[in-house]
């Protein structure tokens, strides 16, 4: 991790969702954003996580972490259901996530499938917390025989259906949940995620603000497990970076409110140098109001977002040029042009790539775990998921890994999102984040100029 000391300045933090990023040398694919001329050289900076951390992190879960118990051997075809946002407040994340799963299933089936049979995909919408869409989708997919459900994107939506999925003996594998609540959740060992937890995201967000010289911070976060959890982690890491507690303002808001004037007025009265917004699609209303009272991205304030709002959809929802200079962190893999092109084949209409890599890897990991278990039983798959992501022989593609499994070798799958090294809670022990930035056209700069990696302690 880079230097944590602070320079002069103040920051308003309104927290949003973050996307995972890898640290390869190829260009990033976070969005269909703006870029320089074809001849322009763009410098890409990567900061690795400190060594000696990651898998050594201590989780401190009361009673320990629950582990899956293998079920009866099954050789039925592997059925993967999706519980991803086609509608609702995170609908802009749906297309890249659906595309990631679709591409993974295509690659798996092109290279032998699972236990010699093609994987079957069952698509489904998660909606958001204002509807019962997720519960209905889960019932339908479990009824169709899905042993694995990839989703949800929203932490709050996942919490609504996790018990149902785990009790049914199926795997729940989210590509985008970041709430710390899942780490110690009593999930029967059936829940996993490829997105890093907010304990890591909070480090990346605080590090980004500290490097920009913030000393006075306002955290504006939506009232749900994701928002409050990320705000708490950001505050802890900002204090660890040297910002006194009395220089940090934290405001928790109702995302379904008709107006955010009162919250924005509190931020203005606190008079920070910058703003970070932790939210979803309501972030557009918040940032528009910030601009109206003179504390927006183009008004001399340093404004930050997270994966919940750092997408081109935000730029389309606010006035022209209003987001210029706004930065944010998002779990985002530096997957390169080739992977992006393949995603576009799966969905030619893609304009963002957030969590596409995480969705792809979740699907591939599931298939490899089934191959290693020699069973498509959901509990048996769950018992092998952590194993295929760390400690064995490195492999980076399904066919390569499958061949090693066939030889009886232990594998360590490093996917399109880079090193995963799942901890005992079934989540990455290392998180890599893209530092995104909007240009004067409200488009995300492309390629992403900076990546940082942080590790669990």
CSV table of C-alpha atoms in Angstrom, one decimal:
chain,number,residue,atom,x,y,z
A,1,UNK,CA,0.0,0.0,0.0
A,2,UNK,CA,1.2,3.5,-0.8
A,3,UNK,CA,1.9,6.2,1.8
A,4,UNK,CA,-1.0,6.8,4.2
A,5,UNK,CA,0.0,10.3,5.5
A,6,UNK,CA,-2.3,13.2,4.7
A,7,UNK,CA,-1.7,16.6,3.2
A,8,UNK,CA,-3.8,19.7,3.7
A,9,UNK,CA,-7.4,19.7,2.6
A,10,UNK,CA,-10.9,18.4,3.4
A,11,UNK,CA,-13.0,15.8,1.8
A,12,UNK,CA,-16.8,15.0,1.8
A,13,UNK,CA,-17.3,11.3,1.4
A,14,UNK,CA,-20.6,10.2,-0.1
A,15,UNK,CA,-20.1,6.4,-0.4
A,16,UNK,CA,-21.2,4.2,-3.4
A,17,UNK,CA,-20.6,0.7,-4.7
A,18,UNK,CA,-17.0,-0.4,-5.6
A,19,UNK,CA,-15.8,-2.8,-8.3
A,20,UNK,CA,-12.8,-5.2,-8.2
A,21,UNK,CA,-9.7,-4.7,-10.4
A,22,UNK,CA,-6.7,-6.7,-11.3
A,23,UNK,CA,-3.2,-5.5,-11.8
A,24,UNK,CA,-2.1,-6.9,-15.2
A,25,UNK,CA,-0.3,-4.7,-17.8
A,26,UNK,CA,-3.2,-4.7,-20.2
A,27,UNK,CA,-5.8,-2.0,-20.5
A,28,UNK,CA,-8.9,-2.0,-18.2
A,29,UNK,CA,-12.4,-2.5,-19.4
A,30,UNK,CA,-14.5,-0.6,-16.8
A,31,UNK,CA,-16.7,1.3,-19.2
A,32,UNK,CA,-17.4,2.6,-22.6
A,33,UNK,CA,-15.9,5.8,-21.5
A,34,UNK,CA,-13.7,8.5,-23.0
A,35,UNK,CA,-10.1,8.2,-24.0
A,36,UNK,CA,-7.4,10.1,-25.7
A,37,UNK,CA,-6.5,10.0,-29.4
A,38,UNK,CA,-5.3,6.7,-30.8
A,39,UNK,CA,-1.7,7.9,-30.7
A,40,UNK,CA,-1.9,9.2,-27.1
A,41,UNK,CA,0.2,7.3,-24.6
A,42,UNK,CA,-1.6,6.7,-21.3
A,43,UNK,CA,0.3,5.8,-18.2
A,44,UNK,CA,-1.3,3.1,-16.0
A,45,UNK,CA,-0.2,3.0,-12.3
A,46,UNK,CA,-0.6,-0.2,-10.2
A,47,UNK,CA,0.1,-0.3,-6.4
A,48,UNK,CA,0.4,-3.9,-5.1
A,49,UNK,CA,-0.8,-5.0,-1.7
A,50,UNK,CA,1.8,-5.3,1.1
A,51,UNK,CA,3.3,-8.8,1.3
A,52,UNK,CA,2.7,-11.2,4.1
A,53,UNK,CA,-1.1,-10.5,4.5
A,54,UNK,CA,-4.0,-11.9,2.5
A,55,UNK,CA,-4.5,-15.5,3.7
A,56,UNK,CA,-2.9,-14.7,7.0
A,57,UNK,CA,-5.8,-12.4,7.9
A,58,UNK,CA,-7.7,-13.1,11.1
A,59,UNK,CA,-11.5,-13.2,10.7
A,60,UNK,CA,-12.5,-13.3,14.4
A,61,UNK,CA,-15.9,-14.8,13.7
A,62,UNK,CA,-17.7,-15.8,17.0
A,63,UNK,CA,-18.1,-19.6,17.0
A,64,UNK,CA,-15.9,-19.8,13.9
A,65,UNK,CA,-16.8,-20.0,10.2
A,66,UNK,CA,-19.3,-22.6,9.1
A,67,UNK,CA,-18.1,-25.2,6.6
A,68,UNK,CA,-20.0,-27.1,4.0
A,69,UNK,CA,-20.5,-30.8,4.5
A,70,UNK,CA,-20.4,-32.8,1.2
A,71,UNK,CA,-23.7,-34.3,0.1
A,72,UNK,CA,-24.6,-37.5,-1.8
A,73,UNK,CA,-22.7,-37.9,-5.0
A,74,UNK,CA,-24.6,-36.6,-8.0
A,75,UNK,CA,-23.7,-36.8,-11.7
A,76,UNK,CA,-26.7,-34.7,-12.9
A,77,UNK,CA,-25.9,-31.8,-15.3
A,78,UNK,CA,-24.7,-28.7,-13.4
A,79,UNK,CA,-27.4,-26.0,-13.5
A,80,UNK,CA,-26.3,-22.5,-12.8
A,81,UNK,CA,-29.1,-20.0,-12.0
A,82,UNK,CA,-28.5,-16.2,-12.1
A,83,UNK,CA,-29.9,-13.8,-9.5
A,84,UNK,CA,-28.8,-10.5,-11.1
A,85,UNK,CA,-30.3,-7.1,-11.5
A,86,UNK,CA,-32.3,-6.8,-14.7
A,87,UNK,CA,-34.5,-4.3,-12.9
A,88,UNK,CA,-34.2,-2.1,-9.8
A,89,UNK,CA,-31.7,0.3,-8.3
A,90,UNK,CA,-28.7,-1.6,-9.5
A,91,UNK,CA,-30.0,-2.5,-13.0
A,92,UNK,CA,-27.0,-0.8,-14.7
A,93,UNK,CA,-24.8,-3.6,-13.2
A,94,UNK,CA,-26.9,-6.3,-14.7
A,95,UNK,CA,-25.7,-6.4,-18.3
A,96,UNK,CA,-22.0,-7.0,-17.5
A,97,UNK,CA,-22.8,-9.5,-14.8
A,98,UNK,CA,-25.1,-11.5,-17.1
A,99,UNK,CA,-22.5,-11.3,-19.9
A,100,UNK,CA,-19.8,-12.6,-17.5
A,101,UNK,CA,-21.8,-15.7,-16.6
A,102,UNK,CA,-22.9,-16.3,-20.2
A,103,UNK,CA,-19.3,-16.2,-21.4
A,104,UNK,CA,-18.1,-18.5,-18.7
A,105,UNK,CA,-20.7,-21.1,-19.4
A,106,UNK,CA,-19.7,-20.9,-23.1
A,107,UNK,CA,-16.1,-21.4,-22.3
A,108,UNK,CA,-16.8,-24.3,-19.8
A,109,UNK,CA,-19.0,-26.1,-22.4
A,110,UNK,CA,-16.5,-25.6,-25.2
A,111,UNK,CA,-13.9,-27.4,-23.0
A,112,UNK,CA,-15.7,-30.5,-21.9
A,113,UNK,CA,-18.4,-29.1,-19.6
A,114,UNK,CA,-18.6,-30.5,-16.0
A,115,UNK,CA,-18.3,-34.3,-15.5
A,116,UNK,CA,-18.6,-34.6,-19.3
A,117,UNK,CA,-21.9,-32.8,-19.6
A,118,UNK,CA,-22.7,-29.2,-20.7
A,119,UNK,CA,-23.6,-26.7,-18.0
A,120,UNK,CA,-27.1,-25.4,-18.2
A,121,UNK,CA,-27.8,-21.7,-17.4
A,122,UNK,CA,-31.1,-20.5,-15.9
A,123,UNK,CA,-31.4,-16.7,-16.1
A,124,UNK,CA,-33.2,-14.7,-13.4
A,125,UNK,CA,-33.8,-11.2,-12.2
A,126,UNK,CA,-33.0,-10.1,-8.6
A,127,UNK,CA,-34.9,-6.8,-8.7
A,128,UNK,CA,-34.1,-4.8,-5.5
A,129,UNK,CA,-35.2,-4.6,-1.9
A,130,UNK,CA,-38.5,-2.8,-2.9
A,131,UNK,CA,-39.9,-6.0,-4.5
A,132,UNK,CA,-40.1,-9.8,-3.9
A,133,UNK,CA,-38.5,-10.5,-7.3
A,134,UNK,CA,-35.5,-12.2,-5.8
A,135,UNK,CA,-37.4,-14.6,-3.7
A,136,UNK,CA,-39.6,-15.6,-6.6
A,137,UNK,CA,-36.6,-16.1,-8.9
A,138,UNK,CA,-34.9,-18.3,-6.3
A,139,UNK,CA,-38.0,-20.4,-5.9
A,140,UNK,CA,-38.2,-20.9,-9.7
A,141,UNK,CA,-34.5,-21.7,-10.1
A,142,UNK,CA,-34.3,-24.1,-7.1
A,143,UNK,CA,-37.5,-25.8,-8.5
A,144,UNK,CA,-35.7,-26.2,-11.8
A,145,UNK,CA,-32.8,-28.0,-10.1
A,146,UNK,CA,-30.2,-25.3,-9.9
A,147,UNK,CA,-27.3,-26.4,-7.7
A,148,UNK,CA,-25.7,-23.0,-7.9
A,149,UNK,CA,-27.1,-19.5,-8.0
A,150,UNK,CA,-24.8,-16.6,-9.1
A,151,UNK,CA,-25.9,-13.4,-7.4
A,152,UNK,CA,-27.2,-11.2,-6.0
A,153,UNK,CA,-25.5,-7.9,-6.8
A,154,UNK,CA,-27.1,-6.0,-3.8
A,155,UNK,CA,-25.9,-7.1,-0.4
A,156,UNK,CA,-29.4,-6.4,1.0
A,157,UNK,CA,-31.1,-8.6,-1.7
A,158,UNK,CA,-28.7,-11.4,-0.9
A,159,UNK,CA,-29.5,-11.3,2.8
A,160,UNK,CA,-33.2,-11.7,1.9
A,161,UNK,CA,-32.7,-15.0,0.2
A,162,UNK,CA,-29.4,-16.5,1.5
A,163,UNK,CA,-31.0,-18.6,4.2
A,164,UNK,CA,-33.5,-20.1,1.7
A,165,UNK,CA,-30.7,-21.0,-0.8
A,166,UNK,CA,-28.3,-22.4,1.9
A,167,UNK,CA,-31.1,-24.5,3.5
A,168,UNK,CA,-31.8,-26.0,0.1
A,169,UNK,CA,-28.2,-27.2,-0.1
A,170,UNK,CA,-27.4,-25.0,-3.1
A,171,UNK,CA,-24.4,-22.7,-3.5
A,172,UNK,CA,-25.0,-18.9,-3.5
A,173,UNK,CA,-22.1,-17.2,-5.2
A,174,UNK,CA,-22.2,-13.4,-5.5
A,175,UNK,CA,-20.0,-11.4,-7.9
A,176,UNK,CA,-20.7,-8.1,-6.2
A,177,UNK,CA,-21.7,-8.3,-2.5
A,178,UNK,CA,-19.2,-6.3,-0.4
A,179,UNK,CA,-20.9,-6.0,2.9
A,180,UNK,CA,-18.8,-7.2,5.9
A,181,UNK,CA,-21.9,-8.9,7.3
A,182,UNK,CA,-21.4,-11.9,5.1
A,183,UNK,CA,-17.9,-12.8,6.4
A,184,UNK,CA,-19.2,-14.4,9.6
A,185,UNK,CA,-22.7,-15.1,8.5
A,186,UNK,CA,-24.1,-18.5,9.5
A,187,UNK,CA,-24.5,-19.7,6.0
A,188,UNK,CA,-23.9,-23.5,6.4
A,189,UNK,CA,-20.8,-22.9,4.3
A,190,UNK,CA,-22.8,-22.4,1.2
A,191,UNK,CA,-22.2,-18.7,0.5
A,192,UNK,CA,-19.2,-17.3,-1.5
A,193,UNK,CA,-18.3,-14.1,-3.3
A,194,UNK,CA,-15.6,-13.0,-5.8
A,195,UNK,CA,-16.0,-9.3,-4.8
A,196,UNK,CA,-13.8,-8.3,-1.8
A,197,UNK,CA,-15.4,-7.3,1.4
A,198,UNK,CA,-15.8,-3.7,2.5
A,199,UNK,CA,-13.1,-4.1,5.1
A,200,UNK,CA,-10.8,-4.1,2.0
A,201,UNK,CA,-12.8,-1.6,0.0
A,202,UNK,CA,-12.7,0.8,3.0
A,203,UNK,CA,-8.9,0.7,2.8
A,204,UNK,CA,-8.8,1.5,-0.9
A,205,UNK,CA,-11.2,4.4,-0.6
A,206,UNK,CA,-9.5,5.9,2.4
A,207,UNK,CA,-6.1,5.5,0.7
A,208,UNK,CA,-7.3,7.3,-2.4
A,209,UNK,CA,-8.7,10.2,-0.4
A,210,UNK,CA,-5.6,10.4,1.7
A,211,UNK,CA,-3.3,10.5,-1.3
A,212,UNK,CA,-5.3,13.4,-2.6
A,213,UNK,CA,-4.6,15.3,0.6
A,214,UNK,CA,-7.8,15.2,2.5
A,215,UNK,CA,-8.0,16.1,6.2
A,216,UNK,CA,-11.7,17.0,6.7
A,217,UNK,CA,-14.2,14.4,5.5
A,218,UNK,CA,-17.9,13.9,5.1
A,219,UNK,CA,-19.2,10.4,4.6
A,220,UNK,CA,-22.7,10.2,3.0
A,221,UNK,CA,-24.0,6.6,2.9
A,222,UNK,CA,-27.3,4.9,2.2
A,223,UNK,CA,-28.9,3.1,5.1
A,224,UNK,CA,-28.4,-0.6,4.3
A,225,UNK,CA,-25.7,-3.2,5.2
A,226,UNK,CA,-23.5,-2.2,2.3
A,227,UNK,CA,-23.7,1.6,2.9
A,228,UNK,CA,-23.3,1.6,6.6
A,229,UNK,CA,-20.6,-1.1,6.5
A,230,UNK,CA,-18.5,0.6,3.9
A,231,UNK,CA,-18.9,4.0,5.7
A,232,UNK,CA,-17.7,2.4,8.9
A,233,UNK,CA,-14.7,0.9,7.3
A,234,UNK,CA,-13.8,4.1,5.4
A,235,UNK,CA,-14.0,6.0,8.7
A,236,UNK,CA,-11.7,3.6,10.5
A,237,UNK,CA,-9.2,3.7,7.7
A,238,UNK,CA,-9.3,7.5,7.5
A,239,UNK,CA,-8.6,7.8,11.2
A,240,UNK,CA,-5.8,5.3,10.8
A,241,UNK,CA,-4.4,7.5,8.1
A,242,UNK,CA,-4.2,10.4,10.5
A,243,UNK,CA,-7.5,12.3,10.2
A,244,UNK,CA,-8.9,13.2,13.6
A,245,UNK,CA,-12.4,11.7,14.4
A,246,UNK,CA,-13.8,15.2,14.9
A,247,UNK,CA,-12.8,16.0,11.3
A,248,UNK,CA,-15.0,13.2,9.9
A,249,UNK,CA,-18.7,13.7,9.4
A,250,UNK,CA,-20.8,10.6,8.7
A,251,UNK,CA,-24.4,10.9,7.5
A,252,UNK,CA,-26.7,7.9,6.9
A,253,UNK,CA,-29.6,8.5,4.6
A,254,UNK,CA,-32.8,6.8,3.4
A,255,UNK,CA,-32.2,5.9,-0.2
A,256,UNK,CA,-35.9,5.9,-0.9
A,257,UNK,CA,-36.4,9.5,0.3
A,258,UNK,CA,-38.0,12.0,-2.0
A,259,UNK,CA,-35.3,14.7,-1.3
A,260,UNK,CA,-31.8,14.7,0.1
A,261,UNK,CA,-31.7,18.5,0.7
A,262,UNK,CA,-31.3,18.2,4.4
A,263,UNK,CA,-28.4,15.8,4.2
A,264,UNK,CA,-26.6,17.8,1.6
A,265,UNK,CA,-27.1,21.0,3.6
A,266,UNK,CA,-25.4,19.2,6.6
A,267,UNK,CA,-22.4,18.5,4.4
A,268,UNK,CA,-22.3,22.1,3.2
A,269,UNK,CA,-22.3,23.4,6.7
A,270,UNK,CA,-19.5,21.0,7.7
A,271,UNK,CA,-17.5,22.7,4.8
A,272,UNK,CA,-15.2,19.9,3.7
A,273,UNK,CA,-12.9,20.1,0.7
A,274,UNK,CA,-14.4,17.2,-1.1
A,275,UNK,CA,-17.3,14.7,-1.3
A,276,UNK,CA,-17.5,10.9,-1.4
A,277,UNK,CA,-21.0,9.4,-2.0
A,278,UNK,CA,-21.8,5.8,-1.0
A,279,UNK,CA,-25.0,4.9,-2.8
A,280,UNK,CA,-26.9,3.5,-5.8
A,281,UNK,CA,-28.9,5.3,-8.4
A,282,UNK,CA,-30.1,7.9,-5.9
A,283,UNK,CA,-26.6,9.2,-6.0
A,284,UNK,CA,-27.6,11.3,-9.1
A,285,UNK,CA,-30.1,13.3,-7.0
A,286,UNK,CA,-27.5,13.8,-4.3
A,287,UNK,CA,-24.8,15.0,-6.6
A,288,UNK,CA,-27.2,17.2,-8.5
A,289,UNK,CA,-28.2,18.9,-5.2
A,290,UNK,CA,-24.6,19.2,-4.2
A,291,UNK,CA,-24.0,21.2,-7.3
A,292,UNK,CA,-27.0,23.4,-6.7
A,293,UNK,CA,-25.5,24.5,-3.3
A,294,UNK,CA,-22.0,24.8,-4.6
A,295,UNK,CA,-20.3,21.7,-3.4
A,296,UNK,CA,-20.3,19.4,-6.4
A,297,UNK,CA,-17.4,18.0,-8.5
A,298,UNK,CA,-17.1,21.1,-10.6
A,299,UNK,CA,-17.4,23.5,-7.7
A,300,UNK,CA,-13.9,23.0,-6.2
A,301,UNK,CA,-14.8,20.0,-4.1
A,302,UNK,CA,-13.1,16.6,-4.3
A,303,UNK,CA,-16.0,14.2,-4.8
A,304,UNK,CA,-15.7,10.4,-4.5
A,305,UNK,CA,-17.9,7.5,-5.3
A,306,UNK,CA,-17.9,3.7,-5.0
A,307,UNK,CA,-19.0,0.8,-7.1
A,308,UNK,CA,-22.6,1.5,-6.4
A,309,UNK,CA,-22.5,4.6,-8.5
A,310,UNK,CA,-19.2,4.8,-10.5
A,311,UNK,CA,-20.6,3.9,-13.9
A,312,UNK,CA,-21.5,5.7,-17.0
A,313,UNK,CA,-25.2,5.4,-16.1
A,314,UNK,CA,-24.5,8.0,-13.4
A,315,UNK,CA,-23.2,10.4,-16.0
A,316,UNK,CA,-26.3,10.0,-18.1
A,317,UNK,CA,-28.5,10.8,-15.0
A,318,UNK,CA,-27.0,14.2,-14.2
A,319,UNK,CA,-26.5,17.5,-16.0
A,320,UNK,CA,-23.8,17.7,-18.7
A,321,UNK,CA,-20.3,18.1,-17.4
A,322,UNK,CA,-21.4,18.0,-13.8
A,323,UNK,CA,-19.2,15.0,-12.9
A,324,UNK,CA,-15.9,16.3,-14.2
A,325,UNK,CA,-13.1,15.3,-11.9
A,326,UNK,CA,-15.2,13.0,-9.7
A,327,UNK,CA,-13.2,9.9,-8.6
A,328,UNK,CA,-14.2,6.6,-7.1
A,329,UNK,CA,-13.1,3.1,-6.2
A,330,UNK,CA,-14.6,0.0,-7.7
A,331,UNK,CA,-13.7,-3.7,-7.6
A,332,UNK,CA,-12.6,-3.8,-11.2
A,333,UNK,CA,-10.2,-6.1,-13.0
A,334,UNK,CA,-7.7,-4.9,-15.5
A,335,UNK,CA,-8.9,-7.6,-17.9
A,336,UNK,CA,-7.7,-6.1,-21.1
A,337,UNK,CA,-9.2,-5.6,-24.5
A,338,UNK,CA,-9.5,-9.3,-25.4
A,339,UNK,CA,-11.8,-10.1,-22.5
A,340,UNK,CA,-13.9,-7.0,-23.2
A,341,UNK,CA,-14.3,-7.9,-26.8
A,342,UNK,CA,-15.5,-11.4,-25.8
A,343,UNK,CA,-18.0,-9.9,-23.4
A,344,UNK,CA,-19.2,-7.7,-26.2
A,345,UNK,CA,-19.8,-10.8,-28.2
A,346,UNK,CA,-22.0,-12.1,-25.4
A,347,UNK,CA,-23.8,-8.8,-25.2
A,348,UNK,CA,-23.1,-6.2,-28.0
A,349,UNK,CA,-25.0,-3.5,-26.1
A,350,UNK,CA,-22.6,-3.4,-23.1
A,351,UNK,CA,-21.5,0.1,-22.0
A,352,UNK,CA,-20.0,-0.8,-18.6
A,353,UNK,CA,-17.9,-3.8,-17.5
A,354,UNK,CA,-18.3,-3.6,-13.7
A,355,UNK,CA,-18.3,-7.1,-12.1
A,356,UNK,CA,-18.2,-8.9,-15.4
A,357,UNK,CA,-14.9,-10.5,-14.4
A,358,UNK,CA,-16.2,-11.4,-11.0
A,359,UNK,CA,-19.3,-13.0,-12.5
A,360,UNK,CA,-17.1,-15.0,-15.0
A,361,UNK,CA,-14.8,-16.2,-12.2
A,362,UNK,CA,-17.6,-17.2,-9.9
A,363,UNK,CA,-19.0,-19.4,-12.6
A,364,UNK,CA,-15.7,-21.0,-13.5
A,365,UNK,CA,-14.8,-21.6,-9.9
A,366,UNK,CA,-18.1,-23.4,-9.4
A,367,UNK,CA,-17.5,-25.7,-12.3
A,368,UNK,CA,-13.9,-26.5,-11.2
A,369,UNK,CA,-15.2,-27.2,-7.6
A,370,UNK,CA,-17.7,-29.6,-9.1
A,371,UNK,CA,-15.0,-31.3,-11.1
A,372,UNK,CA,-12.8,-31.6,-8.1
A,373,UNK,CA,-15.7,-33.0,-6.0
A,374,UNK,CA,-16.6,-35.4,-8.8
A,375,UNK,CA,-20.2,-34.4,-8.0
A,376,UNK,CA,-22.7,-31.7,-8.9
A,377,UNK,CA,-24.4,-31.8,-5.5
A,378,UNK,CA,-24.5,-28.3,-4.1
A,379,UNK,CA,-23.0,-29.1,-0.7
A,380,UNK,CA,-20.2,-31.1,-2.4
A,381,UNK,CA,-19.4,-28.2,-4.7
A,382,UNK,CA,-19.4,-25.8,-1.7
A,383,UNK,CA,-16.9,-28.0,0.1
A,384,UNK,CA,-14.3,-27.6,-2.7
A,385,UNK,CA,-14.7,-23.9,-3.7
A,386,UNK,CA,-12.1,-22.4,-1.3
A,387,UNK,CA,-9.6,-25.2,-2.3
A,388,UNK,CA,-9.6,-24.5,-6.0
A,389,UNK,CA,-8.6,-20.8,-5.4
A,390,UNK,CA,-5.4,-21.2,-3.4
A,391,UNK,CA,-2.6,-23.4,-2.3
A,392,UNK,CA,-2.2,-25.6,-5.4
A,393,UNK,CA,-0.7,-25.4,-8.9
A,394,UNK,CA,-1.4,-22.1,-10.6
A,395,UNK,CA,-3.7,-22.1,-13.6
A,396,UNK,CA,-5.7,-19.3,-15.3
A,397,UNK,CA,-8.1,-20.9,-17.7
A,398,UNK,CA,-10.9,-23.5,-17.3
A,399,UNK,CA,-9.3,-26.1,-19.7
A,400,UNK,CA,-5.9,-25.8,-18.1
A,401,UNK,CA,-7.3,-26.1,-14.6
A,402,UNK,CA,-9.6,-29.0,-15.5
A,403,UNK,CA,-6.7,-31.0,-17.0
A,404,UNK,CA,-4.8,-30.6,-13.7
A,405,UNK,CA,-7.9,-31.7,-11.7
A,406,UNK,CA,-8.1,-34.7,-14.0
A,407,UNK,CA,-4.5,-35.6,-13.1
A,408,UNK,CA,-5.5,-35.5,-9.4
A,409,UNK,CA,-3.6,-32.3,-8.7
A,410,UNK,CA,-4.6,-29.5,-6.3
A,411,UNK,CA,-5.1,-26.3,-8.2
A,412,UNK,CA,-5.0,-22.6,-7.5
A,413,UNK,CA,-7.2,-20.8,-10.0
A,414,UNK,CA,-6.2,-17.2,-10.7
A,415,UNK,CA,-9.0,-15.9,-12.9
A,416,UNK,CA,-9.6,-12.9,-15.0
A,417,UNK,CA,-9.9,-10.9,-11.8
A,418,UNK,CA,-6.4,-11.9,-10.8
A,419,UNK,CA,-5.3,-13.6,-7.6
A,420,UNK,CA,-8.3,-14.8,-5.5
A,421,UNK,CA,-6.9,-16.8,-2.5
A,422,UNK,CA,-10.2,-17.3,-0.8
A,423,UNK,CA,-10.1,-17.2,3.0
A,424,UNK,CA,-12.0,-19.6,5.1
A,425,UNK,CA,-15.1,-17.5,4.8
A,426,UNK,CA,-15.2,-18.0,1.0
A,427,UNK,CA,-14.2,-14.5,-0.1
A,428,UNK,CA,-11.0,-13.0,-1.6
A,429,UNK,CA,-8.3,-12.2,0.9
A,430,UNK,CA,-6.8,-9.7,-1.6
A,431,UNK,CA,-8.8,-6.9,-3.2
A,432,UNK,CA,-7.8,-5.0,-6.3
A,433,UNK,CA,-9.6,-1.8,-7.1
A,434,UNK,CA,-9.7,0.6,-10.1
A,435,UNK,CA,-9.6,4.3,-9.3
A,436,UNK,CA,-12.1,5.6,-11.8
A,437,UNK,CA,-12.6,9.2,-12.9
A,438,UNK,CA,-15.2,11.1,-14.9
A,439,UNK,CA,-14.2,13.5,-17.7
A,440,UNK,CA,-15.9,16.7,-18.8
A,441,UNK,CA,-18.5,14.7,-20.8
A,442,UNK,CA,-19.6,12.7,-17.8
A,443,UNK,CA,-17.9,9.7,-19.2
A,444,UNK,CA,-15.4,7.5,-17.3
A,445,UNK,CA,-11.9,7.9,-18.5
A,446,UNK,CA,-10.7,4.8,-20.4
A,447,UNK,CA,-8.5,3.0,-19.8
A,448,UNK,CA,-8.5,3.3,-16.1
A,449,UNK,CA,-5.3,5.1,-15.1
A,450,UNK,CA,-4.7,3.6,-11.6
A,451,UNK,CA,-5.2,0.4,-9.7
A,452,UNK,CA,-4.5,-0.3,-6.0
A,453,UNK,CA,-4.5,-3.7,-4.2
A,454,UNK,CA,-5.1,-4.1,-0.5
A,455,UNK,CA,-5.0,-7.3,1.6
A,456,UNK,CA,-6.8,-8.5,4.7
A,457,UNK,CA,-4.8,-8.1,7.9
